[in-house]
CSV table of C-alpha atoms in Angstrom, one decimal:
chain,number,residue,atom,x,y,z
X,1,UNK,CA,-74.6,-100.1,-171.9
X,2,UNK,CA,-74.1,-98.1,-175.6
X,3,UNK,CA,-71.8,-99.0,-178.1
X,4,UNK,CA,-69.6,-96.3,-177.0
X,5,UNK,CA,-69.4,-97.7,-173.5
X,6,UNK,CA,-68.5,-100.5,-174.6
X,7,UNK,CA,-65.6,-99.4,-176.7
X,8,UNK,CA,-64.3,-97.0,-173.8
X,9,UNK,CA,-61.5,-98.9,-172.2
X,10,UNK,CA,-60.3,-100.1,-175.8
X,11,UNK,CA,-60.3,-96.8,-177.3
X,12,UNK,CA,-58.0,-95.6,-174.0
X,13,UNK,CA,-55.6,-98.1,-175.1
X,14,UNK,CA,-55.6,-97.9,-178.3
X,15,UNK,CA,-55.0,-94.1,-177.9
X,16,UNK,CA,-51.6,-95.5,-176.6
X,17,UNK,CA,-51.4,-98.0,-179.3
X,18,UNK,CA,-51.2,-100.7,-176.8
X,19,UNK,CA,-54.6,-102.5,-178.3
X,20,UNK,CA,-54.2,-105.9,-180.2
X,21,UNK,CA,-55.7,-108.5,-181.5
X,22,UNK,CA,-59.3,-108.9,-182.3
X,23,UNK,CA,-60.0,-106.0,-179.8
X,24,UNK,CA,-58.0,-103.7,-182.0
X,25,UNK,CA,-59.6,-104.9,-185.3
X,26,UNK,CA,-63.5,-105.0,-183.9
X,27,UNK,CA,-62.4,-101.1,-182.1
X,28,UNK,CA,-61.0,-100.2,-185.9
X,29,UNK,CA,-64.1,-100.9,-187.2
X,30,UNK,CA,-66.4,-99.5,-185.1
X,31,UNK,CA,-64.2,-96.1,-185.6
X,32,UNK,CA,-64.7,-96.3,-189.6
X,33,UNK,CA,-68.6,-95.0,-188.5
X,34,UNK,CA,-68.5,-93.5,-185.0
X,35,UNK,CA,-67.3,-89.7,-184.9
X,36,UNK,CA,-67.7,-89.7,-181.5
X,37,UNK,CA,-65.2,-92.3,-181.0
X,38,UNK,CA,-63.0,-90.7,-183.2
X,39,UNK,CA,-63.5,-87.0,-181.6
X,40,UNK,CA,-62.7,-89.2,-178.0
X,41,UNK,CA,-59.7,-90.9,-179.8
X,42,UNK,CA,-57.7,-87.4,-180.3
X,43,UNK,CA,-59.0,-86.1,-176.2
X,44,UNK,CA,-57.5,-89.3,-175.1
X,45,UNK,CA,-54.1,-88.9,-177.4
X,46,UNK,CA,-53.9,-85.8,-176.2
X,47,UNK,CA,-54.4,-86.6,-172.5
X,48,UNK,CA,-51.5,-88.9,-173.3
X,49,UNK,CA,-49.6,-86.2,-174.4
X,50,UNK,CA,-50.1,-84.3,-171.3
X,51,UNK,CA,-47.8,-87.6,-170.2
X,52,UNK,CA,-45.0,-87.5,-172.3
X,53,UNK,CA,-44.6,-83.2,-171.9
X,54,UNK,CA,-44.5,-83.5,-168.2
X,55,UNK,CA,-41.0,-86.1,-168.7
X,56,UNK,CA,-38.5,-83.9,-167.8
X,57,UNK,CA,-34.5,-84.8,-168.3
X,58,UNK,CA,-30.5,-83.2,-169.4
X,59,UNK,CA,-30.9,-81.4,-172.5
X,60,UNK,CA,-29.5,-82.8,-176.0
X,61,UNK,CA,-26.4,-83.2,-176.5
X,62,UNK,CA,-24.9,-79.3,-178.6
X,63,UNK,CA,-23.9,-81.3,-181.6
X,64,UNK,CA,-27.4,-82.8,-181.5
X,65,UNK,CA,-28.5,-78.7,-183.3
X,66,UNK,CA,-25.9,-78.8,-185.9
X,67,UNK,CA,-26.4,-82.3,-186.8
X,68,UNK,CA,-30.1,-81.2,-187.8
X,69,UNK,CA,-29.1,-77.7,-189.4
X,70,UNK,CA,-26.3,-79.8,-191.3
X,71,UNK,CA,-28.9,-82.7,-192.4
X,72,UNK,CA,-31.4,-80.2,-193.4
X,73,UNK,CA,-29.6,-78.2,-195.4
X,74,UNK,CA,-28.0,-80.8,-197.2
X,75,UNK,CA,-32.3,-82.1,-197.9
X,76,UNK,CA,-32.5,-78.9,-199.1
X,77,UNK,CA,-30.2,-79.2,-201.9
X,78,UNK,CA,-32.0,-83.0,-202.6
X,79,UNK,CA,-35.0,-84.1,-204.3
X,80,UNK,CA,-37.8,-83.7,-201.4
X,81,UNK,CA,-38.5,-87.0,-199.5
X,82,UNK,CA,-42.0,-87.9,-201.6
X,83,UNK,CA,-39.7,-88.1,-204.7
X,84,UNK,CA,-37.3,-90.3,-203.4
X,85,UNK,CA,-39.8,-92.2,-202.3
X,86,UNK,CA,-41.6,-92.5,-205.7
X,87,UNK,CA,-38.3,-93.3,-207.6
X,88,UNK,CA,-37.6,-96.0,-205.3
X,89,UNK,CA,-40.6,-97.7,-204.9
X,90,UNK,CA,-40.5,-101.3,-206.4
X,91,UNK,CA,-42.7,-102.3,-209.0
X,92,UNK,CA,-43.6,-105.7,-206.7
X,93,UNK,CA,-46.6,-106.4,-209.0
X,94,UNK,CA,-48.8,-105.5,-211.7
X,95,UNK,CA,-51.9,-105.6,-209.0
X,96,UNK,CA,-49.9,-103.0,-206.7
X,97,UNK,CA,-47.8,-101.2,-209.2
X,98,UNK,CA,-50.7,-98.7,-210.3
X,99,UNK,CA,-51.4,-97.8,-206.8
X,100,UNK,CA,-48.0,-97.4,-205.4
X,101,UNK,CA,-47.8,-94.9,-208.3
X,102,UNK,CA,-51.0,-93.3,-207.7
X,103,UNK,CA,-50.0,-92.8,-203.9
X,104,UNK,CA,-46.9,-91.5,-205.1
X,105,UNK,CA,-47.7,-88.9,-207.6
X,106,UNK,CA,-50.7,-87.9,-204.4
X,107,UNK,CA,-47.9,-87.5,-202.6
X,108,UNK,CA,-45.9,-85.5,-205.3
X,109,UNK,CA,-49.1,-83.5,-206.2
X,110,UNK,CA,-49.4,-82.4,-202.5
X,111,UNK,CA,-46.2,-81.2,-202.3
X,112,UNK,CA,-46.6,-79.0,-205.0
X,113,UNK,CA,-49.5,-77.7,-204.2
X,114,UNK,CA,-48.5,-77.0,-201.1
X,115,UNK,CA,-45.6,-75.3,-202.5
X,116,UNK,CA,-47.5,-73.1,-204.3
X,117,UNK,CA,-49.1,-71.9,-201.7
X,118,UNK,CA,-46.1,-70.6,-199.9
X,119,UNK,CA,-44.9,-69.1,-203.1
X,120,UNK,CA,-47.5,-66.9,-203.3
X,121,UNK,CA,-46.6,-65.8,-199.9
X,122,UNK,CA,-43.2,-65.7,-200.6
X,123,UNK,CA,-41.3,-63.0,-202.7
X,124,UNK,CA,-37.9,-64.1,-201.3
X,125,UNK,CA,-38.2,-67.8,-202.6
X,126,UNK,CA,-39.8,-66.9,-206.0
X,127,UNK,CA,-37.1,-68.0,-208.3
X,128,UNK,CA,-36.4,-71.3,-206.2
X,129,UNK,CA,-39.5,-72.6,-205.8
X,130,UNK,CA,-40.5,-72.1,-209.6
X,131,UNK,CA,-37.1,-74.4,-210.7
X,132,UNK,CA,-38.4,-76.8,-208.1
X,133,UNK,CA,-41.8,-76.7,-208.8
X,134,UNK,CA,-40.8,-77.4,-212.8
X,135,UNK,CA,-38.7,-80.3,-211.8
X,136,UNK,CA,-41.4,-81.5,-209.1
X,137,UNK,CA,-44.4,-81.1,-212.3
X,138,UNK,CA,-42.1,-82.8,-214.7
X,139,UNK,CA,-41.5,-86.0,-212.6
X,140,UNK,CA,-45.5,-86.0,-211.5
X,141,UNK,CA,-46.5,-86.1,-215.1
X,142,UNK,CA,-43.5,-88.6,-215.8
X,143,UNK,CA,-45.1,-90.7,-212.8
X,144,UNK,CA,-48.5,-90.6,-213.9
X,145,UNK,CA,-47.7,-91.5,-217.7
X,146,UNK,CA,-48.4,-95.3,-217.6
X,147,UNK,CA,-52.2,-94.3,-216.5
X,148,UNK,CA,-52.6,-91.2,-218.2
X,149,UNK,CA,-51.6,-92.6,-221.0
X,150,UNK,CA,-53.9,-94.3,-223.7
X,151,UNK,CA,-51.3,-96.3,-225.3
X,152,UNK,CA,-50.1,-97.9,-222.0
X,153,UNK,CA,-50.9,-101.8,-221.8
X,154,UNK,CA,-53.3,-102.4,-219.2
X,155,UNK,CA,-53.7,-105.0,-217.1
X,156,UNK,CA,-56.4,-105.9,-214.5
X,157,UNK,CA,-56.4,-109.2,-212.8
X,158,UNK,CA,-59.9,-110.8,-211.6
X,159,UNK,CA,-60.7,-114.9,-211.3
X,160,UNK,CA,-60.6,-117.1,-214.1
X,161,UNK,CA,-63.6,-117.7,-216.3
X,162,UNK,CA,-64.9,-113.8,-214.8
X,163,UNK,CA,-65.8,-111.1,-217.3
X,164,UNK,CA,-63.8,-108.1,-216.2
X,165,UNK,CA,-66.1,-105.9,-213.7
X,166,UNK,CA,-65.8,-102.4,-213.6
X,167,UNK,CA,-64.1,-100.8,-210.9
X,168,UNK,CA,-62.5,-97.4,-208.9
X,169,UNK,CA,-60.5,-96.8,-206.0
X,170,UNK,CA,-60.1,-93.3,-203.9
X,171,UNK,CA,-57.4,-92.3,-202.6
X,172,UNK,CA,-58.1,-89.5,-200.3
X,173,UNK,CA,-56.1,-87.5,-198.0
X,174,UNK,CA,-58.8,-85.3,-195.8
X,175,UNK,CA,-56.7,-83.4,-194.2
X,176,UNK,CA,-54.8,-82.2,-197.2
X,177,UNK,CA,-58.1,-82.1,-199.7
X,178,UNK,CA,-55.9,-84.3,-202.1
X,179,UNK,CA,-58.2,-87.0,-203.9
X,180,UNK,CA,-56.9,-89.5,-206.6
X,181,UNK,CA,-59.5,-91.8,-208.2
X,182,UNK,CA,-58.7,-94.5,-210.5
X,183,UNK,CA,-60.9,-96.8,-212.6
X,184,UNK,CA,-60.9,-99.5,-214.7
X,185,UNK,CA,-63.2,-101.6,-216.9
X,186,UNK,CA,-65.8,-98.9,-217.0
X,187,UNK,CA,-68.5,-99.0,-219.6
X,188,UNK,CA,-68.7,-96.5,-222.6
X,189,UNK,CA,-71.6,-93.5,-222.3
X,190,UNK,CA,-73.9,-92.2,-224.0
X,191,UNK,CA,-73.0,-88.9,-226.3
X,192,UNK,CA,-73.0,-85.9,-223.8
X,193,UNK,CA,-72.8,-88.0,-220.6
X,194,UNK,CA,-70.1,-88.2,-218.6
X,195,UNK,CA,-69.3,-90.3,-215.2
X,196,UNK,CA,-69.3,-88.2,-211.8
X,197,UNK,CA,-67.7,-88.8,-209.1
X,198,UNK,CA,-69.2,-87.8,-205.4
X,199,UNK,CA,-67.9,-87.6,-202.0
X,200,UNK,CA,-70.7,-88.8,-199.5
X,201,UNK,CA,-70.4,-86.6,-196.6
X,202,UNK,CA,-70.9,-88.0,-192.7
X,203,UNK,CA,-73.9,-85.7,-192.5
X,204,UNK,CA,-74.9,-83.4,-195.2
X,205,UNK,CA,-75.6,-83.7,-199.4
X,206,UNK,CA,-72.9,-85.8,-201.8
X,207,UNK,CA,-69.8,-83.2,-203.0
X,208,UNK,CA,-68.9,-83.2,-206.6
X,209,UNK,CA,-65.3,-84.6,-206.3
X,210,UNK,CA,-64.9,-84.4,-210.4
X,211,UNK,CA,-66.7,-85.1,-213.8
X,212,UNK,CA,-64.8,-87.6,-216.0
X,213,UNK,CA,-65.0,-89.7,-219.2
X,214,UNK,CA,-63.5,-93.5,-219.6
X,215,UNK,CA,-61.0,-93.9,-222.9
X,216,UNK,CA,-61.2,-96.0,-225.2
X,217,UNK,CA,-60.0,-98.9,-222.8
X,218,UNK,CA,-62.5,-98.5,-219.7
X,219,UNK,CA,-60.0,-96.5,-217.6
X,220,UNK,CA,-60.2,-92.6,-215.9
X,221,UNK,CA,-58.5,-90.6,-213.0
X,222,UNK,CA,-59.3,-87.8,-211.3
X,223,UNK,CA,-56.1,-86.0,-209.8
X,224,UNK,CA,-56.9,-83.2,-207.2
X,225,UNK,CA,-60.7,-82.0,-208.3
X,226,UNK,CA,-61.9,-78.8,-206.4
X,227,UNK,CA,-63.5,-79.4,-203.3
X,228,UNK,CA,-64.3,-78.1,-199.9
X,229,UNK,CA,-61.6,-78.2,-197.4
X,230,UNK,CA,-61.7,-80.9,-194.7
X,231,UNK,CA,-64.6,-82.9,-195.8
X,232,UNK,CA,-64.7,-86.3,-193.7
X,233,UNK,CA,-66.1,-89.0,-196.4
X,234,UNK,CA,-68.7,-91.7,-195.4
X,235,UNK,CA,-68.0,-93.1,-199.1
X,236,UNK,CA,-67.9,-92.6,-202.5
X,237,UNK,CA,-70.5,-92.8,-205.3
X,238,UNK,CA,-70.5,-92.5,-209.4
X,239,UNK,CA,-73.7,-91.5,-211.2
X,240,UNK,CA,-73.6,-90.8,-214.7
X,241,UNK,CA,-74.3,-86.9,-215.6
X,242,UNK,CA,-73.9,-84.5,-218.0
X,243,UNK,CA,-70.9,-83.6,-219.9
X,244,UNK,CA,-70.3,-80.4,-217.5
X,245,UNK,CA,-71.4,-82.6,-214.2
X,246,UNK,CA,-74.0,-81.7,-211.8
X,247,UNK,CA,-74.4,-80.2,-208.5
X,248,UNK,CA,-76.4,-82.9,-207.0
X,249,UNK,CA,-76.5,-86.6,-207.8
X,250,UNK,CA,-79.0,-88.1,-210.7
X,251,UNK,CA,-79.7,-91.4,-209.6
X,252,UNK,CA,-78.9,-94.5,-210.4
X,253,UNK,CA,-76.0,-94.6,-208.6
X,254,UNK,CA,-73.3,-96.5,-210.8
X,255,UNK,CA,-70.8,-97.5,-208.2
X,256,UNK,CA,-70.2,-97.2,-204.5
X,257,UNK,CA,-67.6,-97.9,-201.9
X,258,UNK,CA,-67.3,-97.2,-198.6
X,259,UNK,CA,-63.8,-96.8,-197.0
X,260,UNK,CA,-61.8,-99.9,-196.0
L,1,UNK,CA,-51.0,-66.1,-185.5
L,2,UNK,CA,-48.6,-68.3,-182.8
L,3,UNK,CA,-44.7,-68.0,-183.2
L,4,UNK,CA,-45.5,-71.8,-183.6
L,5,UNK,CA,-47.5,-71.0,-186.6
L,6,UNK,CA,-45.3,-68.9,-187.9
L,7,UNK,CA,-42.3,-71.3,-187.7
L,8,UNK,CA,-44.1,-73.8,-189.3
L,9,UNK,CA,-45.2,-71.4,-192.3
L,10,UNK,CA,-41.8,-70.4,-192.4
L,11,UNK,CA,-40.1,-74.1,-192.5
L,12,UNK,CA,-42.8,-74.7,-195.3
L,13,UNK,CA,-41.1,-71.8,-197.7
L,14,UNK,CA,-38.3,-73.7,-196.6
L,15,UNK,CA,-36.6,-71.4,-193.8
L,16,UNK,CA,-33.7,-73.1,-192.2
L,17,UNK,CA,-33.7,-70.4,-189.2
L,18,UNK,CA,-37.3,-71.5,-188.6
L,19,UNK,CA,-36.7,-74.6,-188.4
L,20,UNK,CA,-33.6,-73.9,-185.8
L,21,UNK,CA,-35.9,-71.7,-183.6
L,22,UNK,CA,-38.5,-74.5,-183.2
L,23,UNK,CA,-35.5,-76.8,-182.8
L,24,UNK,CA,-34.3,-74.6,-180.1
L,25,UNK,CA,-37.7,-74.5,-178.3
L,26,UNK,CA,-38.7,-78.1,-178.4
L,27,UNK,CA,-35.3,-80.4,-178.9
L,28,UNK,CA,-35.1,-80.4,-174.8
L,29,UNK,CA,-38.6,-81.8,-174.8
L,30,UNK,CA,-38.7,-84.7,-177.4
L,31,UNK,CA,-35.1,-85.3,-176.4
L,32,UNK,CA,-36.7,-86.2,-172.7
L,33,UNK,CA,-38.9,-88.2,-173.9
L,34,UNK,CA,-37.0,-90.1,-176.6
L,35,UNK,CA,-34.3,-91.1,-173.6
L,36,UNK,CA,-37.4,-91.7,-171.2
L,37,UNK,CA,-38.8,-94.0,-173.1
L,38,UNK,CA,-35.2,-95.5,-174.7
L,39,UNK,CA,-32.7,-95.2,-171.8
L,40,UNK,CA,-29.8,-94.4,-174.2
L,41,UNK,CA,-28.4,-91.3,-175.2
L,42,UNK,CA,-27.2,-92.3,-178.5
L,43,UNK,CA,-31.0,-93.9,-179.4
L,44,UNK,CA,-32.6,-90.8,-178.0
L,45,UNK,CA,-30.3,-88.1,-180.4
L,46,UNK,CA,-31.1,-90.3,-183.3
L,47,UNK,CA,-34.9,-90.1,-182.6
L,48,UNK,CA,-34.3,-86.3,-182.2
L,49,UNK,CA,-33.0,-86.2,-185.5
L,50,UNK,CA,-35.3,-88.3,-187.2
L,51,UNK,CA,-38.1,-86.4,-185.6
L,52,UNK,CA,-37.4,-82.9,-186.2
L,53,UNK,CA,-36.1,-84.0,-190.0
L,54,UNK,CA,-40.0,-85.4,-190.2
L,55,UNK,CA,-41.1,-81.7,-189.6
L,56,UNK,CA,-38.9,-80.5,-191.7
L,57,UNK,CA,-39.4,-82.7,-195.0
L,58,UNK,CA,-43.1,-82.4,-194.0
L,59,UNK,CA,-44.3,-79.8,-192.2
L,60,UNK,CA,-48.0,-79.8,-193.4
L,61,UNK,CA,-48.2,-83.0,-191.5
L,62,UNK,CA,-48.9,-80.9,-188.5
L,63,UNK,CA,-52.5,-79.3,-188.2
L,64,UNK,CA,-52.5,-76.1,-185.6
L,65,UNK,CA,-56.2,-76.8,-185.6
L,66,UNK,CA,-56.2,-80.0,-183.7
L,67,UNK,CA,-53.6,-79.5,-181.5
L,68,UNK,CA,-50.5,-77.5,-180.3
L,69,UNK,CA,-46.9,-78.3,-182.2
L,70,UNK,CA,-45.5,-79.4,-178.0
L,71,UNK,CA,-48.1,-81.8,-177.6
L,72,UNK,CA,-47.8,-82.5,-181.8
L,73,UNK,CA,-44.4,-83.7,-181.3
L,74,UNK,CA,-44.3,-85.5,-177.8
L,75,UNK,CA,-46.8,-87.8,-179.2
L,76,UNK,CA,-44.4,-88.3,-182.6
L,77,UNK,CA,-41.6,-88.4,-180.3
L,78,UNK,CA,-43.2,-91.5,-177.6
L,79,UNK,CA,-44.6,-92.9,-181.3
L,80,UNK,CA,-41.0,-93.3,-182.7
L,81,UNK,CA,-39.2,-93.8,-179.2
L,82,UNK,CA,-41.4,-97.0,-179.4
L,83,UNK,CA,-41.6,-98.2,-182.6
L,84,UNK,CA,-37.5,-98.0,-182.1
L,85,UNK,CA,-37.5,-99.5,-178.7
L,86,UNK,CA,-39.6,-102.5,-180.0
L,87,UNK,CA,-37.6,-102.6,-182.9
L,88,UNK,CA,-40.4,-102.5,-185.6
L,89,UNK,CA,-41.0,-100.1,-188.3
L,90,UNK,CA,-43.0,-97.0,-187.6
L,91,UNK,CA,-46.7,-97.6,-187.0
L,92,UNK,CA,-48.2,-94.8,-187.4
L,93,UNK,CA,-48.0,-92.2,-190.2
L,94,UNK,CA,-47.4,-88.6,-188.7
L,95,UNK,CA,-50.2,-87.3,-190.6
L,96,UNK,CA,-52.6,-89.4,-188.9
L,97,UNK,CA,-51.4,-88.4,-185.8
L,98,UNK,CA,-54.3,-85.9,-184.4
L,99,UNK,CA,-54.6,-84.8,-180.7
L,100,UNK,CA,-57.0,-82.5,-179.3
L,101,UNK,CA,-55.1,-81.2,-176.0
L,102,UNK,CA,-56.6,-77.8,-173.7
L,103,UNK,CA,-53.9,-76.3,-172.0
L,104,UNK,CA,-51.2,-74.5,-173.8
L,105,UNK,CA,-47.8,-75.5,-173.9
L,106,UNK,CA,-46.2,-73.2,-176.1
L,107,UNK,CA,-43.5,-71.5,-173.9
L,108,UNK,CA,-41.1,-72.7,-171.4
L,109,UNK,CA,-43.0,-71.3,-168.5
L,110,UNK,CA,-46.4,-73.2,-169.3
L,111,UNK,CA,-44.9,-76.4,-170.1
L,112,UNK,CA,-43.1,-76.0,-166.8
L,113,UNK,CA,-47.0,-75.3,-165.0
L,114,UNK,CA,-48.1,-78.4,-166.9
L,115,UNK,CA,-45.5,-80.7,-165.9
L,116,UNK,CA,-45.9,-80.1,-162.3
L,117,UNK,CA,-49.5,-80.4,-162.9
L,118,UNK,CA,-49.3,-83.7,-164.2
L,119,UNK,CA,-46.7,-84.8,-161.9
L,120,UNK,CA,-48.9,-83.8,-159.0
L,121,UNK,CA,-52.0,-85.9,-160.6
L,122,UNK,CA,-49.7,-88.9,-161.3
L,123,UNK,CA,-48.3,-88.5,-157.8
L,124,UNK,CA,-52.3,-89.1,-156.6
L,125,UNK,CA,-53.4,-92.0,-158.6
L,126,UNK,CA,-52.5,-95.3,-156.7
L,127,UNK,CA,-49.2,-97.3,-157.0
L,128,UNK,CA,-50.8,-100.1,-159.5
L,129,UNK,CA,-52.4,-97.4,-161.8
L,130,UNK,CA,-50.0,-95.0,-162.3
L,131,UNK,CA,-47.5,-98.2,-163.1
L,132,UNK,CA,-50.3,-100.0,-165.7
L,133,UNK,CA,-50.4,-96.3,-167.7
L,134,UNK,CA,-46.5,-95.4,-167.4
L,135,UNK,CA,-45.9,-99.1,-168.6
L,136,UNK,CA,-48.5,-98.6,-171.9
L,137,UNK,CA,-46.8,-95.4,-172.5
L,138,UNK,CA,-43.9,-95.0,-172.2
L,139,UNK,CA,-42.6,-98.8,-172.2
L,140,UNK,CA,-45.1,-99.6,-174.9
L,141,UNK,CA,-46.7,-102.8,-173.5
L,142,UNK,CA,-49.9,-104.0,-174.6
L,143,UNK,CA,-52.6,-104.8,-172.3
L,144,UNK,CA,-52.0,-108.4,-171.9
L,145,UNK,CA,-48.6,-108.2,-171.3
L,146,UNK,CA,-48.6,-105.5,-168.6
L,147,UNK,CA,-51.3,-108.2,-167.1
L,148,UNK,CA,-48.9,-110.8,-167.4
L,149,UNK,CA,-46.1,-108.7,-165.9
L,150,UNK,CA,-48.6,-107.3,-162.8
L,151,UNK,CA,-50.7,-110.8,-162.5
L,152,UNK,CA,-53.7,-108.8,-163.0
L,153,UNK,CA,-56.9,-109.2,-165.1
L,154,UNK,CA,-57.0,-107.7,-168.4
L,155,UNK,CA,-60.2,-106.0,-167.6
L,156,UNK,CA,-58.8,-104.1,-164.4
L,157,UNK,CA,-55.3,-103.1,-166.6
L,158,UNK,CA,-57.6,-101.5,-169.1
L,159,UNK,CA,-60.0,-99.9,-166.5
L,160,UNK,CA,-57.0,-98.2,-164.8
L,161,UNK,CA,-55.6,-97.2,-168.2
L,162,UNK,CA,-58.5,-95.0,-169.2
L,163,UNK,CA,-59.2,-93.6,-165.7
L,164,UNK,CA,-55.2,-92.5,-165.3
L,165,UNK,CA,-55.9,-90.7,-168.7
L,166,UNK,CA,-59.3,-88.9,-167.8
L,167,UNK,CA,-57.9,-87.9,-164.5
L,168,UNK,CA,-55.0,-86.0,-166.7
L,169,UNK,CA,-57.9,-84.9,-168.6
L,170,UNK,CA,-60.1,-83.7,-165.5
L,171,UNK,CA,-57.2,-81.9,-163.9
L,172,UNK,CA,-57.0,-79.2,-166.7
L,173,UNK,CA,-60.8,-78.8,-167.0
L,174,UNK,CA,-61.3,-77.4,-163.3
């Protein structure tokens, strides 16, 4: 029997979400590194779907269509949804405060570059889209002051008795090619170096995913570098390159992390 | 490029008619399957609303490379319907949701083929299978409680889950 043989009834199930337990957790896992598993997760959702588009019953209620076309243009006139959603969140702690931001303004930076994109396509919606696209900018930039910022206080918890360890976290939406990477406690470099960041393929050579220098206090981000569409990341590495970054990896690799 | 496609491109600039056509083409559909899963009219309308609104607010959630918008939003729809019916918060972001389905579905007429299709494998698998899959999808049981509720082994509730799904599977790659 093969891993995968092993996993086939589970991953049926949890196709349907109907896995718990430890099965769920050890199948979770075992995803993380199988894109088989993966590629037989979305065949099984979509024999699953096959299910729900052969339910036939009465069609929705008339009001049911202006309902929507009154609740959507009444969004239309709003802040979009991610906004709302980044104004709101609650500052529950220190520890979680800088990533609920960061997954906030990723949010927020998608949405605007996806807006862009349509504007380009878009004569009719020129003039709109640029006022929201200001307000959108101005709020992201508001949002990422605290770790843009070198004069923000900055506050990393680690055990007692501990020296403060460097470290980064990835935030990284595949499907939309949006990457945020924040980092803390790293050390200074050398004149002319600089840190790199790399995306570590499932198959294939490490992608530059953005060159960037700590301040004064240890800390970085990288907001939304170039990179090829779609790219399914194994993990993430730092090696320490030139100033204008490299196009393959000069080892030692400084840091790495695998997804979670 | 689909009219799909294009509705969705359109809905990103931010076109309200878009987002009406696609409204008009798919409501009856996630409707049936909100109240299928729900039994209530009132429940299924508001996970009609909340669903289409999702598209709306976020359109680029949907990929037309891994799967057709129909099959997209029946599997947001059953998602919701459950989440509701189980009264817990949704479990699964609609961005994550990626399906890989063959036949196509985008008009009336081939959603109509499919269904009977389906209905016609469904109407072949035995009495105790076709129950185990209906109650995992569309009641949203887990595997050890549909055991508990047939008194049958865990092992043979997930066997007959999996080979109900490939038999859907197998009946559109003939």
């Amino acid at each position: 029997m093969t891993q995968h043989d092993q996993f086939a009834d589970d991953l049926a199930l949890y196709a349907l979400n109907s896995l718990e337990g430890e099965d769920r957790a050890k199948l979770e896992a075992h995803l993380e590194s199988c894109p088989e598993c993966r590629r037989e997760l979305e065949q099984l959702r979509g024999d699953g779907a096959l299910l729900a588009v052969s339910t036939t019953g009465p069609r929705p209620p008339a009001r049911s269509r202006q309902r929507l076309l009154d609740a959507i243009a009444h969004d239309a006139t709003q802040p979009s949804h991610a906004q709302k959603a980044a104004r709101t969140a609650p500052a529950r702690s220190w520890g979680w405060l800088g990533w609920t931001v960061a997954a906030a303004a990723m949010i927020l930076a998608g949405v605007l570059w996806k807006a862009n994109s349509v504007l380009r396509q878009s004569l009719n919606t020129v003039s709109a889209m640029r006022e929201s696209d200001a307000r959108e900018l101005k709020d992201l930039f508001r949002i990422l002051a605290p770790i843009r910022s070198p004069r923000a206080q900055r506050v990393t918890l680690s055990p007692v008795k501990t020296p403060a360890q460097p470290q980064g976290r990835v935030f990284y939406l595949r499907n939309a090619s949006q990457l945020v990477f924040i980092a803390n406690n790293l050390a200074a470099l050398p004149p002319q170096k600089a840190y790199e960041l790399w995306l570590i393929p499932m198959s294939g050579n490490p992608i530059p995913a953005g060159v960037f220098k700590p301040d004064a206090h240890g800390s970085a981000t990288v907001v939304n570098p170039p990179m090829p569409p779609n790219m399914e990341a194994k993990a993430f590495a730092i090696t320490i390159e030139n100033e204008a970054g490299a196009s393959t990896p000069t080892m030692p690799i400084v840091m790495m992390g695998a997804g979670e | 490029m689909s009219s799909d496609l294009a509705a969705v491109t359109a809905v990103k600039a931010g076109d309200q008619s878009a987002m009406a056509q696609l409204y008009d083409r798919y409501s009856s559909i996630v409707y049936a399957i909100a109240l299928r899963v729900l039994g209530d009219t009132g429940a299924a309308e508001d996970i009609l609303q909340e669903v289409f609104l999702q598209l709306w607010r976020n359109p680029s959630a949907f990929d037309s490379a891994r799967g057709t918008l129909a099959a997209w939003l029946a599997v947001i729809t059953r998602n919701r319907a459950i989440d509701a019916l189980r009264k817990r918060k949704p479990e699964t972001d609609i961005e994550d949701v990626i399906i890989s389905v063959a036949p196509d579905l985008a008009s009336d007429a081939d959603r109509t083929r499919v269904a009977a299709k389906i209905r016609g494998v469904l109407s072949s698998m035995s009495p105790p299978q076709r129950r185990a899959l209906e109650m995992a999808y569309f009641e949203g049981l887990s595997h050890s409680e549909i055991a508990d509720k047939t008194g049958e082994p865990l092992g043979t509730i997930k066997t007959r889950i999996r080979a109900g799904l490939l038999a859907l599977r197998k009946a559109f790659q003939q």
